[in-house]
Amino acid sequence: MQPDDFAPGTVWLVGAGPGDPDLLTMKAVRLISRADIVFYDALVSKRVRALIREGTKGVNVGKRSGRHSKDQSAINSMLVGAVRAGKRVVRLKGGDPMVFGRATEEISAIEAAGFRVCVCPGITAASAAAASAGLSLTLRGVARDVRFVTAHSRRDAALDLDWASLARGGSTLAFYMGRDVAGHIARRLIEAGMSGATPVLVTCNASLPDEQRLATRLDLLDLATRALAGSAPTLILVGPAMALAERARSGAMAAEAD
């Protein structure tokens, strides 16, 4: 990193990853340590926020389903106000800023005000969940691609997705923010032709000490998610590559017994 990469009057959108501070990039740690003010999301863990240096202002602008502390226009205004005041600004976003993080709106607002904005990527939840389970999101002859899908819609709006395309097979589907609509996801995929026996992995709090995982199948997804998730951030991985989750768990149990 060049010394002037974070001059006063600059904004960095920084990926906070899935929660484990050891999974932050070296660049992310350095940017957080140099910031004058950090605006952070609800999904940024306490352990990551602990890296904000003493004396640096931390501002919670988190948005969780049904509980928005700030709307997006207010967040944009706060970012512009801070950078206009000559601050080194970090916008700390859970996971990767460019994956369902509304980064484009913030970048557009900052650039429209005439200021520089840069992006530091982070590990997204799907990668963290797969790594914790020891699974590959792609698998030769089984899953040729990965599709990141937001299961969050505008308030009171139906979840409008191309279900036929998602149900076609040959992919691993990663549903973000799917905890409250797990039953709807399962029902629509099955209606679109996906087998109810399709393997699924549900992961809560990926990468954190209290992470929980449950290998299940599509027609049991609603029950499994309600039993496991509570109010925790939840990622749902759907596809034949997830069949190895049950096998991996069985192998780990056998190893522990030995």
C-alpha positions as a Markdown table, in Angstrom:
| # | Residue | x | y | z |
|---|---|---|---|---|
| 1 | Met | 0.0 | 0.0 | 0.0 |
| 2 | Gln | 1.3 | 3.4 | -0.9 |
| 3 | Pro | 1.5 | 6.1 | 1.8 |
| 4 | Asp | -1.1 | 8.3 | 0.0 |
| 5 | Asp | -3.6 | 5.5 | -0.6 |
| 6 | Phe | -5.5 | 6.7 | 2.4 |
| 7 | Ala | -5.0 | 10.4 | 2.4 |
| 8 | Pro | -7.5 | 12.7 | 4.3 |
| 9 | Gly | -10.6 | 13.1 | 2.2 |
| 10 | Thr | -10.7 | 9.5 | 1.0 |
| 11 | Val | -13.2 | 6.8 | 1.6 |
| 12 | Trp | -12.5 | 3.1 | 1.6 |
| 13 | Leu | -15.2 | 0.4 | 1.4 |
| 14 | Val | -13.7 | -2.4 | 3.4 |
| 15 | Gly | -14.8 | -6.0 | 3.5 |
| 16 | Ala | -15.1 | -7.2 | 7.1 |
| 17 | Gly | -15.4 | -10.8 | 6.0 |
| 18 | Pro | -17.7 | -13.3 | 7.8 |
| 19 | Gly | -16.8 | -12.3 | 11.3 |
| 20 | Asp | -13.5 | -14.0 | 12.2 |
| 21 | Pro | -10.8 | -11.2 | 12.4 |
| 22 | Asp | -8.2 | -13.7 | 11.3 |
| 23 | Leu | -9.9 | -13.8 | 7.9 |
| 24 | Leu | -9.5 | -10.1 | 7.2 |
| 25 | Thr | -7.0 | -9.2 | 4.6 |
| 26 | Met | -3.8 | -7.4 | 5.6 |
| 27 | Lys | -5.0 | -4.3 | 3.7 |
| 28 | Ala | -8.3 | -4.3 | 5.6 |
| 29 | Val | -6.5 | -4.4 | 9.0 |
| 30 | Arg | -4.2 | -1.5 | 7.9 |
| 31 | Leu | -7.1 | 0.6 | 6.6 |
| 32 | Ile | -9.1 | 0.1 | 9.8 |
| 33 | Ser | -6.1 | 1.1 | 11.9 |
| 34 | Arg | -5.6 | 4.3 | 9.9 |
| 35 | Ala | -9.2 | 5.5 | 9.8 |
| 36 | Asp | -10.4 | 8.7 | 11.5 |
| 37 | Ile | -14.0 | 7.4 | 11.4 |
| 38 | Val | -15.5 | 3.9 | 10.7 |
| 39 | Phe | -19.1 | 3.4 | 9.6 |
| 40 | Tyr | -19.9 | -0.3 | 10.2 |
| 41 | Asp | -22.7 | -2.7 | 9.4 |
| 42 | Ala | -24.8 | -4.8 | 11.9 |
| 43 | Leu | -23.1 | -7.9 | 10.6 |
| 44 | Val | -19.6 | -6.7 | 11.4 |
| 45 | Ser | -18.6 | -8.8 | 14.5 |
| 46 | Lys | -17.4 | -7.3 | 17.8 |
| 47 | Arg | -14.0 | -9.0 | 17.3 |
| 48 | Val | -13.6 | -7.1 | 14.0 |
| 49 | Arg | -14.8 | -3.8 | 15.5 |
| 50 | Ala | -12.2 | -4.3 | 18.3 |
| 51 | Leu | -9.6 | -3.5 | 15.7 |
| 52 | Ile | -10.8 | 0.1 | 15.4 |
| 53 | Arg | -8.1 | 2.1 | 17.1 |
| 54 | Glu | -8.7 | 4.0 | 20.3 |
| 55 | Gly | -9.8 | 7.5 | 19.6 |
| 56 | Thr | -11.3 | 6.6 | 16.2 |
| 57 | Lys | -15.1 | 7.2 | 16.0 |
| 58 | Gly | -17.2 | 4.2 | 15.2 |
| 59 | Val | -20.7 | 4.7 | 13.9 |
| 60 | Asn | -23.2 | 1.9 | 13.7 |
| 61 | Val | -25.2 | 2.2 | 10.5 |
| 62 | Gly | -26.3 | -1.4 | 10.5 |
| 63 | Lys | -29.4 | -2.6 | 8.7 |
| 64 | Arg | -31.0 | -5.9 | 9.7 |
| 65 | Ser | -34.3 | -7.3 | 8.4 |
| 66 | Gly | -37.0 | -5.1 | 9.8 |
| 67 | Arg | -34.6 | -3.1 | 12.0 |
| 68 | His | -32.9 | -0.3 | 10.0 |
| 69 | Ser | -31.0 | 2.1 | 12.1 |
| 70 | Lys | -30.3 | 4.3 | 9.0 |
| 71 | Asp | -31.7 | 4.3 | 5.6 |
| 72 | Gln | -29.4 | 4.2 | 2.6 |
| 73 | Ser | -29.7 | 7.9 | 1.7 |
| 74 | Ala | -28.8 | 8.8 | 5.3 |
| 75 | Ile | -25.8 | 6.6 | 5.2 |
| 76 | Asn | -24.7 | 8.1 | 1.9 |
| 77 | Ser | -25.0 | 11.6 | 3.4 |
| 78 | Met | -23.0 | 10.6 | 6.5 |
| 79 | Leu | -20.2 | 9.3 | 4.3 |
| 80 | Val | -20.1 | 12.4 | 2.2 |
| 81 | Gly | -20.2 | 14.6 | 5.2 |
| 82 | Ala | -17.3 | 12.8 | 6.9 |
| 83 | Val | -15.1 | 12.8 | 3.8 |
| 84 | Arg | -16.0 | 16.5 | 3.1 |
| 85 | Ala | -14.7 | 17.3 | 6.6 |
| 86 | Gly | -11.3 | 15.8 | 5.5 |
| 87 | Lys | -11.6 | 12.5 | 7.4 |
| 88 | Arg | -10.0 | 9.2 | 6.5 |
| 89 | Val | -13.3 | 7.3 | 6.2 |
| 90 | Val | -13.7 | 3.5 | 6.3 |
| 91 | Arg | -17.1 | 2.0 | 5.4 |
| 92 | Leu | -16.8 | -1.4 | 7.0 |
| 93 | Lys | -19.2 | -4.0 | 5.4 |
| 94 | Gly | -19.8 | -7.6 | 6.4 |
| 95 | Gly | -18.4 | -10.1 | 3.9 |
| 96 | Asp | -17.4 | -8.5 | 0.6 |
| 97 | Pro | -18.6 | -5.0 | -0.1 |
| 98 | Met | -19.5 | -5.9 | -3.6 |
| 99 | Val | -21.7 | -8.8 | -2.8 |
| 100 | Phe | -25.2 | -7.6 | -1.8 |
| 101 | Gly | -23.7 | -4.7 | 0.0 |
| 102 | Arg | -25.3 | -1.8 | -1.9 |
| 103 | Ala | -21.8 | -0.6 | -2.6 |
| 104 | Thr | -22.7 | 1.0 | -5.9 |
| 105 | Glu | -25.1 | 3.5 | -4.3 |
| 106 | Glu | -22.4 | 4.6 | -1.8 |
| 107 | Ile | -19.7 | 4.8 | -4.4 |
| 108 | Ser | -21.9 | 6.9 | -6.7 |
| 109 | Ala | -22.8 | 9.3 | -3.9 |
| 110 | Ile | -19.2 | 9.8 | -2.8 |
| 111 | Glu | -18.0 | 10.2 | -6.4 |
| 112 | Ala | -20.8 | 12.6 | -7.2 |
| 113 | Ala | -19.7 | 14.8 | -4.3 |
| 114 | Gly | -16.2 | 14.9 | -5.9 |
| 115 | Phe | -14.3 | 12.6 | -3.6 |
| 116 | Arg | -12.2 | 9.5 | -4.0 |
| 117 | Val | -13.5 | 6.1 | -3.0 |
| 118 | Cys | -11.7 | 2.7 | -3.2 |
| 119 | Val | -12.7 | -0.9 | -2.4 |
| 120 | Cys | -10.9 | -3.5 | -0.3 |
| 121 | Pro | -12.5 | -6.9 | -0.9 |
| 122 | Gly | -13.4 | -9.4 | 1.8 |
| 123 | Ile | -14.3 | -13.0 | 2.2 |
| 124 | Thr | -18.0 | -13.6 | 1.4 |
| 125 | Ala | -20.2 | -15.8 | 3.6 |
| 126 | Ala | -20.6 | -18.5 | 1.0 |
| 127 | Ser | -16.8 | -19.1 | 0.9 |
| 128 | Ala | -16.5 | -19.0 | 4.7 |
| 129 | Ala | -19.4 | -21.5 | 5.1 |
| 130 | Ala | -17.9 | -23.9 | 2.5 |
| 131 | Ala | -14.4 | -23.6 | 4.0 |
| 132 | Ser | -15.7 | -24.4 | 7.6 |
| 133 | Ala | -17.5 | -27.5 | 6.3 |
| 134 | Gly | -14.5 | -28.6 | 4.2 |
| 135 | Leu | -16.6 | -28.5 | 1.0 |
| 136 | Ser | -15.9 | -27.1 | -2.5 |
| 137 | Leu | -18.6 | -24.9 | -3.9 |
| 138 | Thr | -17.8 | -26.2 | -7.3 |
| 139 | Leu | -17.1 | -29.9 | -8.1 |
| 140 | Arg | -16.1 | -31.5 | -11.4 |
| 141 | Gly | -19.0 | -33.3 | -13.0 |
| 142 | Val | -21.4 | -32.2 | -10.2 |
| 143 | Ala | -21.5 | -28.4 | -9.8 |
| 144 | Arg | -19.9 | -26.4 | -12.6 |
| 145 | Asp | -20.7 | -22.9 | -11.2 |
| 146 | Val | -21.9 | -21.0 | -8.1 |
| 147 | Arg | -24.8 | -18.6 | -8.0 |
| 148 | Phe | -25.0 | -16.0 | -5.3 |
| 149 | Val | -28.7 | -15.2 | -4.7 |
| 150 | Thr | -30.2 | -12.6 | -2.4 |
| 151 | Ala | -33.3 | -13.9 | -0.6 |
| 152 | His | -34.1 | -10.4 | 0.7 |
| 153 | Ser | -36.7 | -8.4 | -1.1 |
| 154 | Arg | -38.1 | -4.9 | -0.7 |
| 155 | Arg | -40.5 | -4.7 | 2.3 |
| 156 | Asp | -43.8 | -6.4 | 1.6 |
| 157 | Ala | -42.7 | -7.5 | -1.9 |
| 158 | Ala | -42.7 | -11.1 | -3.2 |
| 159 | Leu | -39.3 | -12.8 | -3.6 |
| 160 | Asp | -39.0 | -12.3 | -7.4 |
| 161 | Leu | -36.4 | -14.8 | -8.7 |
| 162 | Asp | -36.0 | -16.8 | -11.9 |
| 163 | Trp | -36.9 | -20.1 | -10.1 |
| 164 | Ala | -36.8 | -22.2 | -13.2 |
| 165 | Ser | -33.3 | -21.1 | -13.9 |
| 166 | Leu | -32.2 | -21.7 | -10.3 |
| 167 | Ala | -33.8 | -25.2 | -10.3 |
| 168 | Arg | -32.2 | -26.3 | -13.5 |
| 169 | Gly | -29.3 | -28.0 | -11.7 |
| 170 | Gly | -25.6 | -28.2 | -12.2 |
| 171 | Ser | -24.9 | -25.3 | -9.8 |
| 172 | Thr | -24.4 | -24.6 | -6.2 |
| 173 | Leu | -26.9 | -22.0 | -5.0 |
| 174 | Ala | -25.8 | -19.7 | -2.2 |
| 175 | Phe | -28.9 | -18.0 | -0.6 |
| 176 | Tyr | -27.9 | -15.0 | 1.4 |
| 177 | Met | -30.4 | -13.6 | 4.0 |
| 178 | Gly | -32.6 | -16.6 | 3.5 |
| 179 | Arg | -33.4 | -17.5 | 7.1 |
| 180 | Asp | -37.0 | -16.1 | 7.2 |
| 181 | Val | -37.9 | -17.3 | 3.7 |
| 182 | Ala | -36.3 | -20.8 | 3.8 |
| 183 | Gly | -39.7 | -22.5 | 3.4 |
| 184 | His | -40.6 | -20.3 | 0.4 |
| 185 | Ile | -37.2 | -21.0 | -1.2 |
| 186 | Ala | -37.7 | -24.7 | -0.9 |
| 187 | Arg | -41.3 | -24.7 | -2.1 |
| 188 | Arg | -40.5 | -22.6 | -5.2 |
| 189 | Leu | -37.4 | -24.6 | -6.2 |
| 190 | Ile | -39.4 | -27.8 | -5.9 |
| 191 | Glu | -42.3 | -26.4 | -7.8 |
| 192 | Ala | -39.8 | -25.4 | -10.5 |
| 193 | Gly | -38.6 | -29.0 | -10.8 |
| 194 | Met | -35.7 | -29.4 | -8.3 |
| 195 | Ser | -35.8 | -32.6 | -6.4 |
| 196 | Gly | -36.9 | -32.4 | -2.8 |
| 197 | Ala | -33.9 | -34.8 | -2.1 |
| 198 | Thr | -31.4 | -32.2 | -3.2 |
| 199 | Pro | -28.7 | -31.8 | -0.6 |
| 200 | Val | -28.6 | -28.6 | 1.5 |
| 201 | Leu | -26.2 | -27.1 | 4.0 |
| 202 | Val | -27.5 | -24.5 | 6.4 |
| 203 | Thr | -24.8 | -22.5 | 8.2 |
| 204 | Cys | -25.3 | -19.9 | 11.0 |
| 205 | Asn | -22.6 | -17.5 | 12.1 |
| 206 | Ala | -20.1 | -18.9 | 9.6 |
| 207 | Ser | -16.5 | -18.6 | 10.9 |
| 208 | Leu | -17.5 | -17.5 | 14.4 |
| 209 | Pro | -16.9 | -19.6 | 17.6 |
| 210 | Asp | -20.7 | -20.2 | 17.8 |
| 211 | Glu | -21.0 | -21.4 | 14.2 |
| 212 | Gln | -23.6 | -24.0 | 13.6 |
| 213 | Arg | -24.1 | -26.2 | 10.5 |
| 214 | Leu | -26.8 | -28.7 | 9.6 |
| 215 | Ala | -26.8 | -30.9 | 6.5 |
| 216 | Thr | -30.3 | -31.6 | 5.3 |
| 217 | Arg | -32.3 | -31.9 | 2.1 |
| 218 | Leu | -34.4 | -29.4 | 0.2 |
| 219 | Asp | -37.8 | -30.7 | 1.3 |
| 220 | Leu | -36.7 | -30.4 | 4.9 |
| 221 | Leu | -35.1 | -27.0 | 4.6 |
| 222 | Asp | -37.9 | -25.0 | 6.4 |
| 223 | Leu | -37.9 | -27.3 | 9.4 |
| 224 | Ala | -34.1 | -27.5 | 9.6 |
| 225 | Thr | -33.7 | -23.7 | 9.4 |
| 226 | Arg | -36.3 | -23.0 | 12.1 |
| 227 | Ala | -34.6 | -25.6 | 14.3 |
| 228 | Leu | -31.1 | -24.2 | 13.8 |
| 229 | Ala | -31.1 | -20.5 | 12.9 |
| 230 | Gly | -33.0 | -18.6 | 15.6 |
| 231 | Ser | -32.1 | -15.0 | 14.8 |
| 232 | Ala | -28.5 | -15.7 | 13.6 |
| 233 | Pro | -27.2 | -14.6 | 10.2 |
| 234 | Thr | -27.8 | -17.7 | 8.0 |
| 235 | Leu | -26.5 | -18.9 | 4.7 |
| 236 | Ile | -28.2 | -21.7 | 2.7 |
| 237 | Leu | -26.2 | -23.7 | 0.2 |
| 238 | Val | -28.2 | -25.9 | -2.2 |
| 239 | Gly | -26.9 | -28.3 | -4.7 |
| 240 | Pro | -25.5 | -31.8 | -5.2 |
| 241 | Ala | -22.0 | -30.7 | -4.1 |
| 242 | Met | -23.5 | -30.4 | -0.6 |
| 243 | Ala | -24.0 | -34.1 | -0.5 |
| 244 | Leu | -20.5 | -34.3 | 0.8 |
| 245 | Ala | -21.4 | -32.3 | 3.9 |
| 246 | Glu | -23.1 | -35.3 | 5.5 |
| 247 | Arg | -20.3 | -37.6 | 4.4 |
| 248 | Ala | -17.7 | -35.2 | 5.9 |
| 249 | Arg | -19.6 | -35.0 | 9.2 |
| 250 | Ser | -19.9 | -38.8 | 9.4 |
| 251 | Gly | -16.1 | -39.1 | 8.7 |
| 252 | Ala | -15.3 | -36.6 | 11.5 |
| 253 | Met | -17.5 | -38.4 | 14.0 |
| 254 | Ala | -15.8 | -41.7 | 13.1 |
| 255 | Ala | -12.4 | -40.1 | 13.6 |
| 256 | Glu | -13.4 | -38.8 | 17.0 |
| 257 | Ala | -14.6 | -42.3 | 18.0 |
| 258 | Asp | -11.2 | -43.8 | 17.0 |
